Tab-separated table of C-alpha atoms and ligand atoms in Angstrom:
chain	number	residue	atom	x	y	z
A	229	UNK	CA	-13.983	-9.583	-11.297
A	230	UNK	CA	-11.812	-6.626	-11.741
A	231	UNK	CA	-13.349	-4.372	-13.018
A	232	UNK	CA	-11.932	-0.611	-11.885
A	233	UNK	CA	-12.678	2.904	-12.270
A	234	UNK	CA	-9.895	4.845	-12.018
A	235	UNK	CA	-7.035	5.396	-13.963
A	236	UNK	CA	-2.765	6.191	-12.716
A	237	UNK	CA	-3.296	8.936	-13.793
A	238	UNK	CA	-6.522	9.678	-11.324
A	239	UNK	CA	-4.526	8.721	-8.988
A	240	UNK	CA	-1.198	10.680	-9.712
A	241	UNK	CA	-3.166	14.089	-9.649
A	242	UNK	CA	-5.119	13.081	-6.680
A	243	UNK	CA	-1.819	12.429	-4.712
A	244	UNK	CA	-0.461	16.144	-6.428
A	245	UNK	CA	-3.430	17.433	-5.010
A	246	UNK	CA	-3.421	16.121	-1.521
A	247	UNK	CA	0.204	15.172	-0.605
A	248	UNK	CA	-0.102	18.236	2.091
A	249	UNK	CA	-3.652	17.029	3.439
A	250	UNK	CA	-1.948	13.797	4.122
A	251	UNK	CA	1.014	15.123	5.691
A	252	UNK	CA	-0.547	17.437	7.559
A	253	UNK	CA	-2.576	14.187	9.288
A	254	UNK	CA	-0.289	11.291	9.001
A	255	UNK	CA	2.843	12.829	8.693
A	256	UNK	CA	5.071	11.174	6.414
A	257	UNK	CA	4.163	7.764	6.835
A	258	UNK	CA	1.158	7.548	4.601
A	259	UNK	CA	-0.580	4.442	6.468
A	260	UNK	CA	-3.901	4.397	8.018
A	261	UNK	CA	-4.039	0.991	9.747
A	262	UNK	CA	-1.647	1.889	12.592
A	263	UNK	CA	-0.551	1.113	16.083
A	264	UNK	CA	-0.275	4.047	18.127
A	265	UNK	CA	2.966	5.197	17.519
A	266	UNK	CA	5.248	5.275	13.888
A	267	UNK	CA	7.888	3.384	15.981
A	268	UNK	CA	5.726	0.202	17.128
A	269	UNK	CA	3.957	0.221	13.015
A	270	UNK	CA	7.809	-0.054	11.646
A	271	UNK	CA	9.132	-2.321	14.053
A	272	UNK	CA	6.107	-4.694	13.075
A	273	UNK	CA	6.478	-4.073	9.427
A	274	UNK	CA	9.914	-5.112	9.605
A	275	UNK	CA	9.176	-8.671	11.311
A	276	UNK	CA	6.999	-9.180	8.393
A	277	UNK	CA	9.502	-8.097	5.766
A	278	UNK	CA	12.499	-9.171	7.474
A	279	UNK	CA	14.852	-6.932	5.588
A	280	UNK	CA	18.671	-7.424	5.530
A	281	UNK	CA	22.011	-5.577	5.239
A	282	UNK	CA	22.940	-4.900	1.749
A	283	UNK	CA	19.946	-6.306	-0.011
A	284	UNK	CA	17.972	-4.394	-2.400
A	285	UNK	CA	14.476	-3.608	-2.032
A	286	UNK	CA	11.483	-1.793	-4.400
A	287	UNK	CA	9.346	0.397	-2.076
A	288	UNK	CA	6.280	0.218	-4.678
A	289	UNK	CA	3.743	3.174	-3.892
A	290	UNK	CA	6.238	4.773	-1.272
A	291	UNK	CA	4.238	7.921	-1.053
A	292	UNK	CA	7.236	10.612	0.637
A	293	UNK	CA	9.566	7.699	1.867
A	294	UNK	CA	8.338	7.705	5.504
A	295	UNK	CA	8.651	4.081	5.900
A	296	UNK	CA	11.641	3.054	3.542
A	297	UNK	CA	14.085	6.012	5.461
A	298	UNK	CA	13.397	4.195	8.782
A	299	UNK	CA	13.857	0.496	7.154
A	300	UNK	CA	17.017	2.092	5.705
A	301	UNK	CA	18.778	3.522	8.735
A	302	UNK	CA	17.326	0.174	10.722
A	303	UNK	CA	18.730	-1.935	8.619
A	304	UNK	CA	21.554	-0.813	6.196
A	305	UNK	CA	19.564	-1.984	3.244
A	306	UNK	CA	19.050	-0.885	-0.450
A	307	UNK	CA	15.455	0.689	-1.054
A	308	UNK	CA	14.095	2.335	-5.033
A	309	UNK	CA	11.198	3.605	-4.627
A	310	UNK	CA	8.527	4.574	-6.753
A	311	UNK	CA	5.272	6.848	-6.462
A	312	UNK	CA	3.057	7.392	-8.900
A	313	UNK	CA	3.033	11.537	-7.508
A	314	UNK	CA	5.617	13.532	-8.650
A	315	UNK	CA	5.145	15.310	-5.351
A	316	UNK	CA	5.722	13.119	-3.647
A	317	UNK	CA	9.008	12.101	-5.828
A	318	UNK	CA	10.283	15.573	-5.039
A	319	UNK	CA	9.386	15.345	-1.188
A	320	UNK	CA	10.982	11.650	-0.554
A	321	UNK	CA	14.297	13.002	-2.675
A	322	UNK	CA	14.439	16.200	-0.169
A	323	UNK	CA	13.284	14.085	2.813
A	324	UNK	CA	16.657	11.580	1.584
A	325	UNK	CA	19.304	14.665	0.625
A	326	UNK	CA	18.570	16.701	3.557
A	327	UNK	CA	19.412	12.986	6.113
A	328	UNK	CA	22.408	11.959	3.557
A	329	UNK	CA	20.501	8.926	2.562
A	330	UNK	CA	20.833	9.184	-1.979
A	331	UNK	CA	23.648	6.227	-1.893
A	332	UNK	CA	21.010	4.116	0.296
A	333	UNK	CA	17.556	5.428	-1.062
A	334	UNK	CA	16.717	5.733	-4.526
A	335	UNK	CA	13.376	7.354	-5.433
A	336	UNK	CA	11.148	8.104	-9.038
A	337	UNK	CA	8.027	8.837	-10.404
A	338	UNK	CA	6.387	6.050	-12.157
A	339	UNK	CA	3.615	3.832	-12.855
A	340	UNK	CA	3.785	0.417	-10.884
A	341	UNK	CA	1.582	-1.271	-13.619
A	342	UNK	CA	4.655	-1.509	-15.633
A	343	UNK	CA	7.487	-2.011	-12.955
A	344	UNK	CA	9.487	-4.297	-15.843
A	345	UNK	CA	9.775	-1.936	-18.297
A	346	UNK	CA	11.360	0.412	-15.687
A	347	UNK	CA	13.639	-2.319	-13.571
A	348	UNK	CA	15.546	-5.350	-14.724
A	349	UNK	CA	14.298	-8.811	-14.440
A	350	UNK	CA	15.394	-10.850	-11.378
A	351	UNK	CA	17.145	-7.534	-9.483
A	352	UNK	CA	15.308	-7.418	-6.639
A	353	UNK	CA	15.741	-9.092	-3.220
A	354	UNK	CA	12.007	-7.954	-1.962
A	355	UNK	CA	8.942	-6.221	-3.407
A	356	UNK	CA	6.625	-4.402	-1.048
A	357	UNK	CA	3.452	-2.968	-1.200
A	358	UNK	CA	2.099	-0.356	1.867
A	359	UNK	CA	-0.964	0.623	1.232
A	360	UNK	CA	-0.539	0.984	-2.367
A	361	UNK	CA	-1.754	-2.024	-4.131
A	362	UNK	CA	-5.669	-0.999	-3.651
A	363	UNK	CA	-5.175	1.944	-5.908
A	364	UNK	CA	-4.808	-0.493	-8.881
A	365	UNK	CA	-7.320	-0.739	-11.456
A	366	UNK	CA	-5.284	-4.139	-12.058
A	367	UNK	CA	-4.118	-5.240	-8.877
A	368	UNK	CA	-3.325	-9.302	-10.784
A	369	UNK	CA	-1.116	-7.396	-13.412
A	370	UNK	CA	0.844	-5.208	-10.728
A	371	UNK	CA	1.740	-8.819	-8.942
A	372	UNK	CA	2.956	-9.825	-12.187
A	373	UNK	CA	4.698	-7.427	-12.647
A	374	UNK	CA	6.489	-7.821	-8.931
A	375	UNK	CA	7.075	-10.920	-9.890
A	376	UNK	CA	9.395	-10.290	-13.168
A	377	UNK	CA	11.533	-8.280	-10.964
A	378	UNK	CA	12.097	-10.102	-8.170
A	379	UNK	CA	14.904	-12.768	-8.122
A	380	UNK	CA	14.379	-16.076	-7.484
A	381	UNK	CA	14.195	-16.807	-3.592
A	382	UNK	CA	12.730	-13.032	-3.376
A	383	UNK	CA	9.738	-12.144	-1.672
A	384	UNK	CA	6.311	-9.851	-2.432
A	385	UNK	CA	4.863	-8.877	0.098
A	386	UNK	CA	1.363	-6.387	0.795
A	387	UNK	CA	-0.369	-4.699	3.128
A	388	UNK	CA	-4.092	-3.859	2.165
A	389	UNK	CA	-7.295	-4.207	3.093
A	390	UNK	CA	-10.302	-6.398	1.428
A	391	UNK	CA	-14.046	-6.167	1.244
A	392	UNK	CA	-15.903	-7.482	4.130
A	393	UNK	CA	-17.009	-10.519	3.314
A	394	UNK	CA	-21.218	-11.138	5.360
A	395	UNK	CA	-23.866	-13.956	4.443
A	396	UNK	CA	-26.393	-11.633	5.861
A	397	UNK	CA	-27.227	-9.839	1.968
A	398	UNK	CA	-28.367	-6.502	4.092
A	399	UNK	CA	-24.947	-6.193	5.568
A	400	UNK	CA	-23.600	-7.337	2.195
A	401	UNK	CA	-25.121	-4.396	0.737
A	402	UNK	CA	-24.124	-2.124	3.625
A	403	UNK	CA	-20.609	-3.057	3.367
A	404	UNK	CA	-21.045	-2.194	-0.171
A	405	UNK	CA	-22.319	1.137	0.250
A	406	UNK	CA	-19.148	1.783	2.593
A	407	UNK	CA	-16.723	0.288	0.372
A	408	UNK	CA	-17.462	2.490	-2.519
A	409	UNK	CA	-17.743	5.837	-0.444
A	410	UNK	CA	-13.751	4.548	0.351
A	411	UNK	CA	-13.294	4.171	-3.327
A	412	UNK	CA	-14.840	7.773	-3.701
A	413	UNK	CA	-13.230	9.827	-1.437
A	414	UNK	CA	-9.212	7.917	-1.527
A	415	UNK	CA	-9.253	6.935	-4.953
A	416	UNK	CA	-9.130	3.188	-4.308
A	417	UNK	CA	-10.016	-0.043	-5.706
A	418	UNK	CA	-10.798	-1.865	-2.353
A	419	UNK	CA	-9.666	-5.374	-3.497
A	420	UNK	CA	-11.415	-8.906	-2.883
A	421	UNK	CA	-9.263	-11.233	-1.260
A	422	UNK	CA	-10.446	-14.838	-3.060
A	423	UNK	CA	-9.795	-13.309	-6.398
A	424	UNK	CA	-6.126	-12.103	-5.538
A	425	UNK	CA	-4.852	-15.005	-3.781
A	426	UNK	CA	-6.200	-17.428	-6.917
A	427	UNK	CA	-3.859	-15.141	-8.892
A	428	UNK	CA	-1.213	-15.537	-7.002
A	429	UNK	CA	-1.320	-19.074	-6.211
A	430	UNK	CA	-0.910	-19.749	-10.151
A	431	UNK	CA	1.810	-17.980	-10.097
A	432	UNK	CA	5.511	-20.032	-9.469
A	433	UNK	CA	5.223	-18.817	-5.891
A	434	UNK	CA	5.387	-19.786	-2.102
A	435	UNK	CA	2.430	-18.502	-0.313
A	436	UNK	CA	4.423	-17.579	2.648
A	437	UNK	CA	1.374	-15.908	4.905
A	438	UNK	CA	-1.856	-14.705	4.808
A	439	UNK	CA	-2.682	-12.938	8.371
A	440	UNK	CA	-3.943	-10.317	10.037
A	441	UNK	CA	-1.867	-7.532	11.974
A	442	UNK	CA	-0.664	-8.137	15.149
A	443	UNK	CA	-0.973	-4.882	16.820
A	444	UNK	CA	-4.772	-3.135	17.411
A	445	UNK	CA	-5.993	-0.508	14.488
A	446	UNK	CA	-5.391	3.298	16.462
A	447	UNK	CA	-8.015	4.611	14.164
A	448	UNK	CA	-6.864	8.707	15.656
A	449	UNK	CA	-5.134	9.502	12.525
A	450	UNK	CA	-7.579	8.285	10.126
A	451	UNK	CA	-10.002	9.981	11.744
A	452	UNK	CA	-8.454	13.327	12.177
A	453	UNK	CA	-7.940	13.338	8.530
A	454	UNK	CA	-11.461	12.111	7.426
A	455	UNK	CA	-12.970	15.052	9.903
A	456	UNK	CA	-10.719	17.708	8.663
A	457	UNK	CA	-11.165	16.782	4.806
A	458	UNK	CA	-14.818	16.392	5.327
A	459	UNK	CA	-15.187	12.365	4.578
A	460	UNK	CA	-18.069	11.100	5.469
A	461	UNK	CA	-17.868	7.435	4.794
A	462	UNK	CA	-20.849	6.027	6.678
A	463	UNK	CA	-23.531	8.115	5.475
A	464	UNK	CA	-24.700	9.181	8.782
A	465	UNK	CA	-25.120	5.265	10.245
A	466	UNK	CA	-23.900	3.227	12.990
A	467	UNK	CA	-20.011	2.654	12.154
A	468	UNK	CA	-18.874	-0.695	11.579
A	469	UNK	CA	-15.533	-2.546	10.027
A	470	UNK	CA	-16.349	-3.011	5.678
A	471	UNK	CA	-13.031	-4.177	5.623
A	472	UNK	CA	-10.140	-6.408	6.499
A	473	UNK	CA	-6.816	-5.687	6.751
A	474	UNK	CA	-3.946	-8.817	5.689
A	475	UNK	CA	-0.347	-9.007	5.257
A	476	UNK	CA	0.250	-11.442	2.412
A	477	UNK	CA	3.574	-12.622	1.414
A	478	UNK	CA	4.756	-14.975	-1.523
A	479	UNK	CA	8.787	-15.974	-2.041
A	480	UNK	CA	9.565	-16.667	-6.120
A	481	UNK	CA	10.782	-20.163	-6.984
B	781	LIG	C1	-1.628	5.406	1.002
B	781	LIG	S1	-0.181	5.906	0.166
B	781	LIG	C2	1.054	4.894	0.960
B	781	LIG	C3	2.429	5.510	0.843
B	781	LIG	C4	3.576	4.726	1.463
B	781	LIG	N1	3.554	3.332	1.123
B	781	LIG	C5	3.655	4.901	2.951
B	781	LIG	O1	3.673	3.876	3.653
B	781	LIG	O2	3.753	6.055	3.430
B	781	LIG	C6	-0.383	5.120	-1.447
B	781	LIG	C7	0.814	5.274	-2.360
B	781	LIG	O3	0.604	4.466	-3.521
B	781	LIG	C8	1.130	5.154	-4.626
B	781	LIG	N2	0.543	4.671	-5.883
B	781	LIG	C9	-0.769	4.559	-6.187
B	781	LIG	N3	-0.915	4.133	-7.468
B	781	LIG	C10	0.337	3.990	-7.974
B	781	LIG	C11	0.859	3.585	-9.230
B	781	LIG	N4	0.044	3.285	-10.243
B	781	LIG	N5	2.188	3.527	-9.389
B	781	LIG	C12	3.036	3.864	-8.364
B	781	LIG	N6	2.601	4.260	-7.145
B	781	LIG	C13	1.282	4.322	-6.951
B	781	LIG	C14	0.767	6.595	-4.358
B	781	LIG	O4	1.527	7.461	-5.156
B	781	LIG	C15	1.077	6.690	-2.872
B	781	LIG	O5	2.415	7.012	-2.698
């Protein structure tokens, strides 16, 4: 059901390799379903996370920082992060030094598949996943994982996007197609939804939301960066969505 293909440590070298491709395009907010400003896609993200003062969040797969510095200076909260690019690590730390930010902002290199052996049980107020969770070759174990952390009456919450889902089997396949050029070229593991929410509904969770975004996909970025890396992702065809993109959230009991 989950089967995957590549490895952390695929994934730590390919984020080595292209940390400047991506800020180059995006910046340093590593996200590519968008609004059309960096403002409007943190203000949203914030409804959905609904950070407070003093509380202490995990940032898991926080790429240079480029989200948790704004939830930081919005909110007067308590972010680690954790990347599995040491590139990255170094950018986020110089990003946080040069705005004064290292008693707020916290940031390492590490693996997410094994988040308790490097944080204590129970210590978190919120776990949050931005675009990160689809590089997983073990997305179920990562959500465990989340879940040792995170106190009781804490949240997880993710933003990702899921295979298409068509009863028409030549779509099926097209989707398909798509979905593993994505896996290809970004180094993901495009997730299912079904399987991922059974997992998480046996856990001793809430199942606070399942939805879709609220603002409209600004697919300029994205596409900037797939023309200028040459990614060709639909093979020459028609375009058409092989995804869909959620926010899910669960609260621990
Ligand atoms: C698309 S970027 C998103 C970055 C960031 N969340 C943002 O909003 O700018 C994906 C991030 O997931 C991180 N990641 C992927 N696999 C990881 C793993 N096994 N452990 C920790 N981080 C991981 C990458 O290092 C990268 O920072």
């Amino acid at each position: 059901m989950f089967e995957k293909s590549f490895s952390a440590e695929d994934v730590r070298r390919y984020y080595n390799d292209w940390n400047d491709r991506y800020e180059k395009s995006y910046g340093n907010i590593i996200q590519a379903f968008r609004p059309n400003n960096d403002e409007a896609l943190i203000e949203d993200l914030m409804i959905s996370l609904n950070l407070k003062m003093g509380h202490h969040y995990l940032d898991a797969g926080c790429g240079v920082a480029g989200a948790s510095i704004p939830f930081v200076q919005k909110t007067n909260c308590q972010i680690s992060g954790i990347t599995i690019s040491d590139e990255q690590a170094k950018k986020a730390k110089q990003a946080i030094r040069s705005l004064g930010l290292e008693s707020k902002i916290n940031v390492m290199q590490g693996d997410y598949h094994h988040l308790s052996d490097l944080y204590k049980t129970n210590s978190f107020d919120g776990v949050f996943f931005l675009e990160s969770l689809g590089h997983s070759y073990a997305p179920e174990k990562v959500l465990s994982e989340a879940y040792k952390i995170v106190k009781p009456g804490g949240f997880v919450y993710i933003k990702d996007f899921y295979i298409r889902e068509s009863s028409d089997k030549q779509m099926q396949k097209r989707i398909k197609k798509v979905i593993d050029n994505i896996n290809r070229y970004y180094k993901y593991q495009v997730m299912s939804l079904n399987p991922l929410i059974s997992h998480i509904r046996k856990m001793d969770v809430k199942l606070d939301f399942v939805k879709s975004f609220d603002f409209q996909d600004d697919i300029r970025i994205r596409s900037d960066f797939e023309t200028k890396n040459g990614i060709v992702l639909f093979d020459g065809q028609a375009e058409f969505m092989p995804a869909d993109w959620y926010e899910i959230k669960f609260t621990k009991f």
